Coordinates of C-alpha atoms in Angstrom, one line a residue:
M230 CA 0.0 0.0 0.0
S231 CA 1.4 3.3 -1.0
A232 CA 1.7 6.2 1.4
I233 CA -0.6 9.2 1.2
L234 CA 1.0 12.6 1.1
H235 CA -0.6 15.6 2.7
P236 CA -0.4 19.0 1.1
A237 CA 2.3 20.0 3.6
G238 CA 4.4 17.1 2.3
L239 CA 4.2 15.1 5.4
Q240 CA 3.7 11.3 5.1
A241 CA 0.5 10.1 6.9
E242 CA -0.2 6.7 8.4
P243 CA -1.9 4.1 6.2
P244 CA -5.6 3.6 6.7
L245 CA -6.6 1.3 9.6
G246 CA -7.7 -2.2 8.6
A247 CA -10.5 -4.2 10.3
A248 CA -8.1 -6.1 12.5
D249 CA -6.5 -2.8 13.7
V250 CA -9.9 -1.6 14.8
A251 CA -11.1 -4.8 16.3
A252 CA -8.3 -5.4 18.8
P253 CA -8.7 -2.1 20.7
A254 CA -12.4 -2.5 20.6
R255 CA -12.2 -5.9 22.2
A256 CA -9.8 -4.6 24.8
A257 CA -12.2 -1.7 25.6
V258 CA -15.2 -4.1 25.9
E259 CA -13.1 -6.5 28.2
G260 CA -12.1 -3.5 30.3
L261 CA -15.7 -2.4 30.6
R262 CA -16.8 -5.9 31.5
H263 CA -14.1 -6.1 34.2
T264 CA -15.1 -2.7 35.6
I265 CA -18.8 -3.6 35.8
H266 CA -18.0 -6.9 37.4
S267 CA -15.8 -5.3 40.1
N268 CA -18.4 -2.6 40.8
L269 CA -21.1 -5.3 41.2
R270 CA -18.9 -7.3 43.4
R271 CA -18.2 -4.3 45.7
A272 CA -21.9 -3.5 45.8
A273 CA -22.8 -7.1 46.7
D274 CA -20.2 -7.0 49.5
A275 CA -22.0 -4.0 51.0
L276 CA -25.4 -5.8 51.0
P277 CA -25.9 -8.0 54.1
F278 CA -28.7 -10.1 52.6
L279 CA -26.2 -11.4 50.0
D280 CA -23.8 -12.7 52.6
R281 CA -25.1 -16.2 52.5
P282 CA -25.1 -16.8 48.7
R283 CA -21.7 -15.2 48.5
A284 CA -20.4 -17.4 51.4
A285 CA -21.9 -20.5 49.8
R286 CA -20.2 -19.8 46.5
R287 CA -16.8 -19.3 48.2
L288 CA -17.3 -22.3 50.4
T289 CA -18.2 -24.5 47.4
R290 CA -15.1 -23.5 45.5
R291 CA -12.9 -24.1 48.5
M292 CA -14.4 -27.6 49.1
E293 CA -14.2 -28.6 45.4
A294 CA -10.5 -27.7 45.4
A295 CA -9.8 -29.5 48.7
L296 CA -12.1 -32.6 48.4
G297 CA -12.4 -33.2 44.7
Y298 CA -16.2 -33.2 44.7
T299 CA -19.0 -30.6 44.4
P300 CA -20.7 -30.5 47.8
N301 CA -24.5 -30.5 48.2
L302 CA -25.1 -27.7 50.5
R303 CA -28.9 -28.0 50.6
H304 CA -29.2 -31.7 51.3
P305 CA -25.9 -32.6 53.1
R306 CA -24.9 -36.3 53.3
T307 CA -21.2 -36.3 53.9
F308 CA -19.6 -34.9 57.1
N309 CA -17.9 -32.1 55.2
E310 CA -21.3 -31.1 53.7
H311 CA -22.9 -31.1 57.1
V312 CA -20.1 -28.8 58.4
A313 CA -20.7 -26.5 55.4
W314 CA -24.4 -26.5 56.1
K315 CA -23.7 -25.5 59.7
I316 CA -21.4 -22.7 58.6
L317 CA -24.1 -21.3 56.3
N318 CA -27.3 -21.9 58.4
D319 CA -26.8 -22.5 62.1
R320 CA -27.1 -19.2 64.0
S321 CA -27.3 -20.5 67.6
P322 CA -25.9 -17.8 69.8
L323 CA -24.0 -20.5 71.7
I324 CA -21.7 -21.0 68.7
P325 CA -19.9 -17.7 68.9
L326 CA -20.1 -17.9 72.7
T327 CA -18.1 -21.2 72.7
T328 CA -15.9 -20.2 69.8
D329 CA -14.4 -17.3 71.7
K330 CA -11.7 -18.9 73.9
V331 CA -12.5 -16.4 76.8
T332 CA -16.3 -16.8 77.0
A333 CA -16.0 -20.6 76.3
R334 CA -14.4 -20.9 79.7
D335 CA -17.6 -19.7 81.5
Y336 CA -19.7 -22.1 79.4
V337 CA -17.4 -25.1 80.2
A338 CA -17.3 -24.2 83.9
A339 CA -21.2 -24.1 84.0
K340 CA -21.5 -27.4 82.2
A341 CA -18.7 -29.5 83.6
G342 CA -17.0 -27.6 86.5
S343 CA -14.2 -25.1 86.7
D344 CA -11.7 -27.9 87.6
L345 CA -11.6 -28.8 83.9
L346 CA -10.2 -25.3 83.0
I347 CA -6.5 -24.7 82.5
P348 CA -5.4 -22.0 84.9
L349 CA -5.7 -18.5 83.4
H350 CA -3.1 -15.8 83.9
G351 CA -4.6 -12.9 82.1
I352 CA -6.7 -11.4 79.3
W353 CA -5.6 -8.4 77.3
D354 CA -6.9 -6.3 74.4
R355 CA -3.4 -5.1 73.4
A356 CA -0.1 -7.0 73.1
E357 CA 1.6 -4.0 74.7
D358 CA -0.3 -4.5 77.9
I359 CA 1.0 -8.1 78.6
P360 CA 2.9 -8.0 81.9
W361 CA 5.6 -10.4 80.9
D362 CA 7.4 -10.3 84.3
D363 CA 4.2 -11.4 86.1
L364 CA 3.7 -14.5 84.0
P365 CA 5.1 -17.9 85.0
E366 CA 8.2 -19.3 83.4
Q367 CA 6.1 -21.5 81.2
F368 CA 2.7 -20.6 79.7
A369 CA 0.6 -20.7 76.5
L370 CA -0.3 -17.4 74.8
K371 CA -3.4 -17.5 72.6
A372 CA -5.7 -15.3 70.6
A373 CA -9.3 -15.7 71.7
H374 CA -11.0 -14.9 68.4
G375 CA -9.3 -17.4 66.0
W376 CA -7.6 -20.7 65.5
Q377 CA -4.0 -21.7 65.0
M378 CA -2.9 -18.6 67.0
N379 CA -0.9 -20.1 69.8
L380 CA 2.6 -19.4 71.3
L381 CA 3.9 -22.1 73.6
V382 CA 6.5 -20.5 75.9
R383 CA 8.6 -23.2 77.6
D384 CA 11.3 -20.8 78.9
K385 CA 10.3 -17.2 79.5
A386 CA 13.9 -16.3 80.0
V387 CA 14.8 -16.8 76.3
L388 CA 11.5 -15.4 74.9
D389 CA 12.0 -12.6 72.4
R390 CA 9.3 -10.3 73.8
A391 CA 9.5 -7.8 70.9
T392 CA 8.9 -10.6 68.4
A393 CA 6.1 -12.0 70.6
V394 CA 4.4 -8.6 70.7
H395 CA 4.7 -8.3 66.9
Q396 CA 3.1 -11.8 66.5
C397 CA 0.3 -11.0 68.9
N398 CA -0.5 -7.8 67.0
A399 CA -0.7 -9.7 63.8
W400 CA -3.2 -12.1 65.4
L401 CA -5.3 -9.2 66.7
A402 CA -5.5 -7.8 63.2
E403 CA -6.9 -11.0 61.7
D404 CA -10.6 -11.6 61.1
H405 CA -11.3 -15.2 60.5
Y406 CA -14.8 -14.5 59.4
Q407 CA -13.6 -12.4 56.5
V408 CA -11.1 -15.1 55.5
T409 CA -13.3 -18.2 55.9
G410 CA -16.9 -17.0 56.1
E411 CA -17.4 -19.1 59.3
W412 CA -20.2 -17.4 61.1
G413 CA -19.1 -18.3 64.6
Y414 CA -16.1 -16.0 64.2
R415 CA -18.1 -13.0 63.1
N416 CA -17.7 -9.9 65.3
L417 CA -15.7 -11.8 68.0
R418 CA -13.7 -9.4 70.1
P419 CA -9.9 -9.7 69.4
R420 CA -8.2 -10.5 72.7
L421 CA -5.2 -12.3 74.0
L422 CA -5.1 -14.7 76.9
A423 CA -2.4 -16.6 78.7
E424 CA -2.9 -20.0 80.3
S425 CA -0.6 -22.4 82.1
L426 CA 1.3 -24.8 79.9
I427 CA 0.1 -28.3 80.5
A428 CA 2.9 -30.9 80.4
G429 CA 2.1 -34.4 79.2
D430 CA 3.5 -37.7 80.4
R431 CA 5.1 -38.7 77.1
P432 CA 8.8 -38.1 76.3
S433 CA 7.8 -35.1 74.0
G434 CA 6.2 -33.4 77.0
V435 CA 3.1 -32.8 74.8
P436 CA -0.2 -33.9 76.5
E437 CA -2.3 -36.5 74.8
D438 CA -5.0 -34.8 72.8
F439 CA -8.5 -36.4 72.7
K440 CA -10.8 -35.0 70.1
F441 CA -14.4 -36.3 70.6
Y442 CA -17.0 -35.9 67.8
V443 CA -20.2 -35.3 69.6
F444 CA -23.5 -35.6 67.8
R445 CA -26.6 -34.4 69.6
G446 CA -25.1 -34.8 73.0
R447 CA -23.4 -38.2 72.4
A448 CA -19.7 -38.8 71.8
R449 CA -19.7 -41.1 68.8
L450 CA -16.1 -41.0 67.6
L451 CA -12.7 -40.2 69.1
S452 CA -9.4 -39.3 67.5
I453 CA -6.3 -39.3 69.7
H454 CA -3.4 -37.1 68.7
L455 CA 0.0 -37.7 70.1
D456 CA 3.2 -35.6 70.1
R457 CA 1.7 -32.7 68.2
G458 CA 4.4 -30.3 66.8
T459 CA 7.1 -33.0 66.8
E460 CA 8.4 -35.4 64.2
Q461 CA 6.6 -38.2 66.0
Y462 CA 3.2 -36.6 65.6
G463 CA 0.4 -39.0 64.7
Y464 CA -3.3 -39.8 65.3
R465 CA -5.7 -42.7 65.3
F466 CA -9.5 -43.0 65.5
Y467 CA -11.2 -45.0 68.3
T468 CA -14.7 -45.8 69.6
P469 CA -15.2 -43.4 72.6
D470 CA -16.7 -45.9 75.1
D471 CA -14.4 -48.9 74.8
L472 CA -11.4 -47.3 73.1
R473 CA -11.4 -49.8 70.3
P474 CA -9.2 -48.7 67.4
L475 CA -10.9 -48.0 64.0
P476 CA -8.2 -48.6 61.4
F477 CA -10.6 -47.9 58.5
M478 CA -10.8 -44.3 59.5
G479 CA -7.2 -43.7 58.7
G480 CA -4.3 -42.2 60.6
G481 CA -1.5 -43.9 62.5
W482 CA 1.5 -43.4 64.7
R483 CA 4.9 -42.3 63.4
G484 CA 6.7 -43.2 66.6
P485 CA 8.3 -46.7 67.1
V486 CA 6.3 -47.6 70.3
P487 CA 2.7 -48.7 70.0
Y488 CA 0.2 -46.6 71.9
T489 CA -2.6 -47.9 74.2
P490 CA -5.0 -45.3 75.5
P491 CA -4.8 -45.0 79.3
P492 CA -7.8 -46.2 81.4
E493 CA -8.5 -42.6 82.5
A494 CA -9.5 -41.9 78.9
R495 CA -12.7 -43.8 79.3
A496 CA -14.1 -41.1 81.6
L497 CA -13.5 -38.4 79.0
A498 CA -16.4 -39.4 76.7
A499 CA -19.0 -38.5 79.4
I500 CA -17.4 -35.1 79.8
A501 CA -17.4 -34.5 76.1
S502 CA -21.0 -35.5 75.8
R503 CA -22.0 -33.1 78.5
L504 CA -20.1 -30.2 76.8
G505 CA -21.7 -31.0 73.5
E506 CA -25.3 -31.6 74.5
D507 CA -26.5 -28.2 73.3
F508 CA -25.4 -28.7 69.7
D509 CA -26.3 -31.0 66.8
F510 CA -22.6 -31.4 66.4
V511 CA -19.4 -30.1 68.0
R512 CA -15.9 -31.5 68.4
V513 CA -14.8 -31.4 72.0
D514 CA -11.0 -31.3 72.5
L515 CA -9.7 -32.5 75.9
Y516 CA -6.2 -33.1 77.2
L517 CA -5.0 -35.7 79.6
A518 CA -2.0 -35.0 81.7
G519 CA -1.0 -36.9 84.8
G520 CA -4.3 -38.8 84.6
K521 CA -6.3 -35.5 84.9
P522 CA -8.5 -34.1 82.1
W523 CA -8.2 -30.5 80.9
F524 CA -10.4 -28.6 78.5
G525 CA -8.9 -27.6 75.2
E526 CA -11.6 -26.1 73.0
L527 CA -14.9 -26.6 71.2
T528 CA -14.7 -26.7 67.5
H529 CA -17.8 -26.2 65.4
Y530 CA -16.3 -26.2 61.9
P531 CA -13.5 -28.8 61.7
A532 CA -11.0 -27.9 58.9
S533 CA -13.6 -25.4 57.5
A534 CA -15.5 -28.3 56.0
C535 CA -12.4 -29.5 54.1
I536 CA -11.3 -32.6 55.9
R537 CA -9.4 -34.8 53.5
F538 CA -10.5 -38.3 54.5
P539 CA -8.8 -41.4 53.1
S540 CA -11.8 -41.9 50.9
M541 CA -15.5 -40.9 50.6
V542 CA -16.4 -43.9 52.8
Q543 CA -15.1 -42.1 56.0
D544 CA -16.7 -38.8 54.9
R545 CA -20.1 -40.5 54.4
F546 CA -19.7 -42.6 57.6
M547 CA -19.4 -39.5 59.8
G548 CA -22.1 -37.8 57.8
D549 CA -24.5 -40.6 58.6
M550 CA -23.6 -40.2 62.3
W551 CA -24.6 -36.6 62.0
S552 CA -27.9 -37.3 60.3
G553 CA -28.7 -40.2 62.6
R554 CA -28.6 -42.9 59.9
I555 CA -26.2 -44.8 62.1

């Protein structure tokens, strides 16, 4: 194509072809579509009545990625589907009450007695207010409004307090409801608490962790976790009443020595059932140290409805426990 000369003698650009016009047009349309989508999403986030459908979509995507199947959130059958249904629909005021690690202590004391509670050394709204010198040489520092926010201090003398304050402030800034959509964490007051550090009888010093799956006030399943946080960590499922192992549920020990639950563990199922009697389901975590039980926490949404079972059989088995089929 020959160039076109303007009267001034300057050479002009050749005429635009169809492809030259289409590319910028497509880019403009795509940009407009993206802008409209972003604006609609921001508008939806500001409308409370859209919380549930938005949470359902996000939860479905997360479960699909983790579990490999599309969950049925209207008619749950598997355990993970039941947990998801609870996240989206169960609005019992007891859920946030027992999710908060501070207010849960009052609930447990009323249900099972204060002897079950690990000694408390303080509650603070700000990390800068922690009186480090007044705390014992060993303690557990936790955030009350979330999960996996724990600092186990085994020797206060070597604790880097500035680093601990920085970590605590990061915890206080987190909002698990915004991250996971789990209703029980919505509007919980960010706080810190320090409890005594409970030492276990095993060589690792970590107490045996008994997690009871309580359905409608009855402990139906137990998973025992040993040596958490060490290379020997492992778990196994048992029947709560007679402590019979359930190999088909998966899990196992990494340590070389076989494990037999102590006789004192038989009394824990009754405690767990009492603590879970106000819910259709809750996981009750108890510790055993020196033959004495201690309260750990109440968990309403295990793994955010994304437990990776060995197969669908286990997922369905626990779902049938929830629904009363077995």
